[in-house]
């Protein structure tokens, strides 16, 4: 697989990474641990060198899983993890709101190093902005960890442009992670131009619209009771039915190009900018192989323009997140 550099940082990773959240949380019960270790290592065998996790995924279980899976090949991969939610570091109890106080950032980083079985975190993200803690203090805390060699690069997730600029002035931001796909294009308005100006890489999560753009979900699909999509307005049965028009656009492009809808959605993202690295997640080997096939799908300018024009003409229904979650984003 080709590699990409995240902005001006010099951090080189595979063009497609692997988002590991769904292996332990978010989309239903945790998957079989042994199978997920095999899946992560299979991703590496297929050329993936960038793996994304977080203390909140589980909590803690995902970092432990990723650490065990990547330990034999640690020197050949880049690991990203995150701090920022208010989680009891002893019990894993998730409390409402954020917590990015500098002293806690250090404690989270130290705990992550142990769980990830490593001596450094390649890319440490603030998972969500904590309004009560100045972003300069957050960036300063990470800067100290970088000076100590415990962290290599600093990132922000779901942060607004103003916050990114303030953080970047204290400690250069290597990458920003936010939702971005044909299902959610708001980053194009302000975020992507600012990242290009500042020389910061972009890591879209939910690049397949939380599965919607694969064409495998419709208004009759039933999610597991613990699946977060049950709480997302855009995934209500009514919204799914209305938004199928977008899926038809992706399916039509897939037919023309000779690819799958998932590959079209990912190839479209890869074609946006050379410093964009999507991180699709999965718990199935055949889906992993399908997703990685997107790196070999070349979309021409005419095809991209047709996808753009057709998708922009569709008024999608439903918010991308529950109201409580939207309040924690800067977008």
Coordinates of C-alpha atoms in Angstrom, one line a residue, residues 44-266:
X44 CA -0.4 -5.2 8.9
X45 CA 0.3 -8.1 6.5
X46 CA -1.9 -6.2 4.0
X47 CA 0.2 -3.0 4.3
X48 CA -1.6 -1.1 7.1
X49 CA 0.9 0.6 9.4
X50 CA -1.4 3.0 11.2
X51 CA -3.7 1.9 14.0
X52 CA -6.1 4.0 16.0
X53 CA -7.4 3.4 19.5
X54 CA -8.4 5.3 22.7
X55 CA -8.7 4.9 26.4
X56 CA -12.4 5.4 26.0
X57 CA -12.9 2.4 23.8
X58 CA -13.9 -0.2 26.4
X59 CA -12.8 1.7 28.4
X60 CA -9.2 0.5 28.3
X61 CA -9.9 -2.9 26.6
X62 CA -9.1 -1.6 23.1
X63 CA -5.7 -0.3 24.0
X64 CA -4.9 -3.6 25.7
X65 CA -6.0 -5.4 22.6
X66 CA -4.1 -3.2 20.2
X67 CA -1.0 -3.4 22.5
X68 CA -1.0 -7.2 22.5
X69 CA -1.6 -7.5 18.8
X70 CA 1.1 -5.1 17.7
X71 CA 3.8 -5.9 20.3
X72 CA 5.6 -8.3 17.9
X73 CA 5.7 -5.6 15.2
X74 CA 5.8 -2.5 17.3
X75 CA 8.8 -0.9 15.5
X76 CA 7.0 -1.2 12.1
X77 CA 3.7 0.5 13.0
X78 CA 2.3 3.9 14.2
X79 CA -0.1 3.8 17.1
X80 CA -2.5 6.6 17.9
X81 CA -4.5 6.8 21.1
X82 CA -6.5 9.5 22.9
X83 CA -7.3 11.2 26.2
X84 CA -10.0 13.6 27.1
X85 CA -13.1 11.9 28.5
X86 CA -13.7 11.7 32.3
X87 CA -13.0 8.1 33.0
X88 CA -12.0 6.7 36.4
X89 CA -8.4 5.4 35.8
X90 CA -8.8 2.7 38.4
X91 CA -12.3 1.3 37.7
X92 CA -12.9 2.5 34.1
X93 CA -16.2 4.1 35.1
X94 CA -17.3 6.6 32.5
X95 CA -18.5 9.9 34.0
X96 CA -20.3 12.6 32.0
X97 CA -18.2 15.2 30.3
X98 CA -14.6 15.8 29.5
X99 CA -11.4 15.8 31.5
X100 CA -8.2 17.3 29.9
X101 CA -6.6 18.7 33.0
X102 CA -2.8 18.6 32.6
X103 CA -2.2 16.3 35.5
X104 CA -4.7 13.8 34.2
X105 CA -3.2 13.9 30.7
X106 CA 0.0 12.7 32.1
X107 CA -1.7 9.9 34.1
X108 CA -3.6 8.8 31.0
X109 CA -0.5 8.7 28.9
X110 CA 1.4 6.7 31.4
X111 CA -1.4 4.2 31.7
X112 CA -1.7 4.0 27.9
X113 CA 2.0 3.2 27.6
X114 CA 1.5 0.2 29.8
X115 CA -1.6 -1.0 28.0
X116 CA -0.1 -0.6 24.6
X117 CA 3.1 -2.4 25.7
X118 CA 5.3 0.4 24.3
X119 CA 7.7 3.1 25.4
X120 CA 6.2 5.9 23.4
X121 CA 2.8 6.9 21.9
X122 CA 3.3 7.9 18.3
X123 CA 0.3 10.2 18.1
X124 CA -1.6 11.3 21.1
X125 CA -5.0 13.0 20.5
X126 CA -7.2 15.1 22.7
X127 CA -10.4 13.1 22.1
X128 CA -12.8 16.0 22.8
X129 CA -12.1 19.6 23.7
X130 CA -12.6 20.4 27.4
X131 CA -14.1 23.9 27.6
X132 CA -13.0 24.5 31.2
X133 CA -9.3 23.8 30.4
X134 CA -7.5 26.3 28.1
X135 CA -6.3 24.5 25.0
X136 CA -2.9 26.1 25.6
X137 CA -2.6 24.1 28.8
X138 CA -3.5 20.9 27.0
X139 CA -1.0 21.5 24.3
X140 CA 1.6 22.4 26.9
X141 CA 1.0 19.2 28.8
X142 CA 1.5 17.1 25.6
X143 CA 4.5 19.2 24.7
X144 CA 6.1 18.1 28.0
X145 CA 5.4 14.5 27.2
X146 CA 7.0 14.9 23.8
X147 CA 10.1 16.5 25.4
X148 CA 10.3 13.4 27.6
X149 CA 10.1 11.0 24.6
X150 CA 6.9 9.5 25.9
X151 CA 4.8 11.0 23.0
X152 CA 6.0 11.7 19.5
X153 CA 3.2 13.7 17.9
X154 CA 0.1 15.8 19.1
X155 CA -3.4 15.6 17.6
X156 CA -6.9 17.0 18.2
X157 CA -10.2 15.3 17.6
X158 CA -13.4 17.1 16.7
X159 CA -11.9 20.5 17.5
X160 CA -12.9 23.8 15.8
X161 CA -10.5 25.8 13.7
X162 CA -9.9 28.5 16.4
X163 CA -9.0 25.8 18.9
X164 CA -6.6 24.2 16.5
X165 CA -4.8 27.4 15.8
X166 CA -4.3 28.2 19.5
X167 CA -3.0 24.7 20.2
X168 CA -0.8 24.7 17.1
X169 CA 0.9 27.9 18.4
X170 CA 2.0 26.1 21.6
X171 CA 2.8 22.6 20.2
X172 CA 2.6 21.9 16.5
X173 CA -0.4 19.7 15.7
X174 CA 0.4 16.8 13.5
X175 CA -3.1 15.6 12.7
X176 CA -6.8 16.4 13.3
X177 CA -9.3 13.6 13.5
X178 CA -13.0 14.3 12.8
X179 CA -15.9 12.6 11.1
X180 CA -15.8 13.1 7.3
X181 CA -17.4 11.2 4.5
X182 CA -20.0 11.6 1.7
X183 CA -22.4 11.2 4.6
X184 CA -21.0 14.2 6.5
X185 CA -19.1 16.9 4.5
X186 CA -19.1 19.8 6.9
X187 CA -15.2 19.7 7.3
X188 CA -14.9 21.0 3.8
X189 CA -16.2 24.4 4.8
X190 CA -13.6 25.6 7.2
X191 CA -11.6 22.8 8.6
X192 CA -9.9 21.4 5.5
X193 CA -8.7 24.8 4.3
X194 CA -7.3 25.6 7.7
X195 CA -5.4 22.3 7.9
X196 CA -3.9 22.8 4.5
X197 CA -2.8 26.3 5.5
X198 CA -1.2 25.1 8.7
X199 CA 0.3 21.9 7.3
X200 CA -1.7 19.5 9.5
X201 CA -2.8 16.1 8.4
X202 CA -6.4 14.9 8.5
X203 CA -7.7 11.6 9.7
X204 CA -11.4 11.0 8.9
X205 CA -13.2 8.6 11.2
X206 CA -16.5 7.0 10.2
X207 CA -15.3 7.3 6.5
X208 CA -18.1 4.8 5.5
X209 CA -20.7 6.8 7.4
X210 CA -20.8 4.3 10.2
X211 CA -21.5 1.6 7.7
X212 CA -24.3 3.4 5.8
X213 CA -22.3 4.0 2.7
X214 CA -21.5 0.3 2.2
X215 CA -25.1 -0.2 1.0
X216 CA -25.6 -3.0 3.6
X217 CA -27.9 -0.9 5.8
X218 CA -31.5 0.2 5.1
X219 CA -34.6 1.3 7.1
X220 CA -35.3 -2.3 8.1
X221 CA -31.8 -3.0 9.5
X222 CA -31.9 -3.8 13.3
X223 CA -28.9 -2.8 15.4
X224 CA -27.8 -4.5 18.5
X225 CA -29.2 -2.9 21.7
X226 CA -25.7 -1.6 22.6
X227 CA -25.0 -0.1 19.2
X228 CA -24.5 3.6 19.4
X229 CA -26.4 4.1 16.1
X230 CA -29.6 3.5 17.9
X231 CA -29.2 6.9 19.4
X232 CA -28.1 8.8 16.3
X233 CA -30.9 10.8 14.6
X234 CA -29.4 10.2 11.1
X235 CA -29.9 6.4 11.7
X236 CA -33.5 6.5 12.6
X237 CA -35.5 4.3 10.3
X238 CA -37.2 7.3 8.7
X239 CA -33.9 9.1 8.1
X240 CA -32.2 6.0 6.7
X241 CA -35.1 5.6 4.2
X242 CA -34.8 9.2 3.1
X243 CA -31.0 9.0 2.9
X244 CA -30.9 5.9 0.7
X245 CA -30.7 8.4 -2.2
X246 CA -27.0 9.0 -1.3
X247 CA -26.3 5.2 -1.2
X248 CA -27.7 5.0 -4.7
X249 CA -25.2 7.6 -5.9
X250 CA -22.4 5.6 -4.4
X251 CA -23.8 2.3 -5.8
X252 CA -24.0 3.9 -9.3
X253 CA -20.4 5.0 -9.1
X254 CA -19.4 1.6 -8.0
X255 CA -21.1 0.0 -11.0
X256 CA -19.4 2.4 -13.4
X257 CA -15.9 1.9 -11.9
X258 CA -16.1 -1.8 -11.1
X259 CA -15.7 -1.5 -7.3
X260 CA -17.8 -1.9 -4.3
X261 CA -19.7 1.0 -2.6
X262 CA -17.4 0.9 0.4
X263 CA -14.4 1.2 -2.0
X264 CA -15.9 4.2 -3.8
X265 CA -16.6 6.0 -0.5
X266 CA -13.0 5.5 0.6

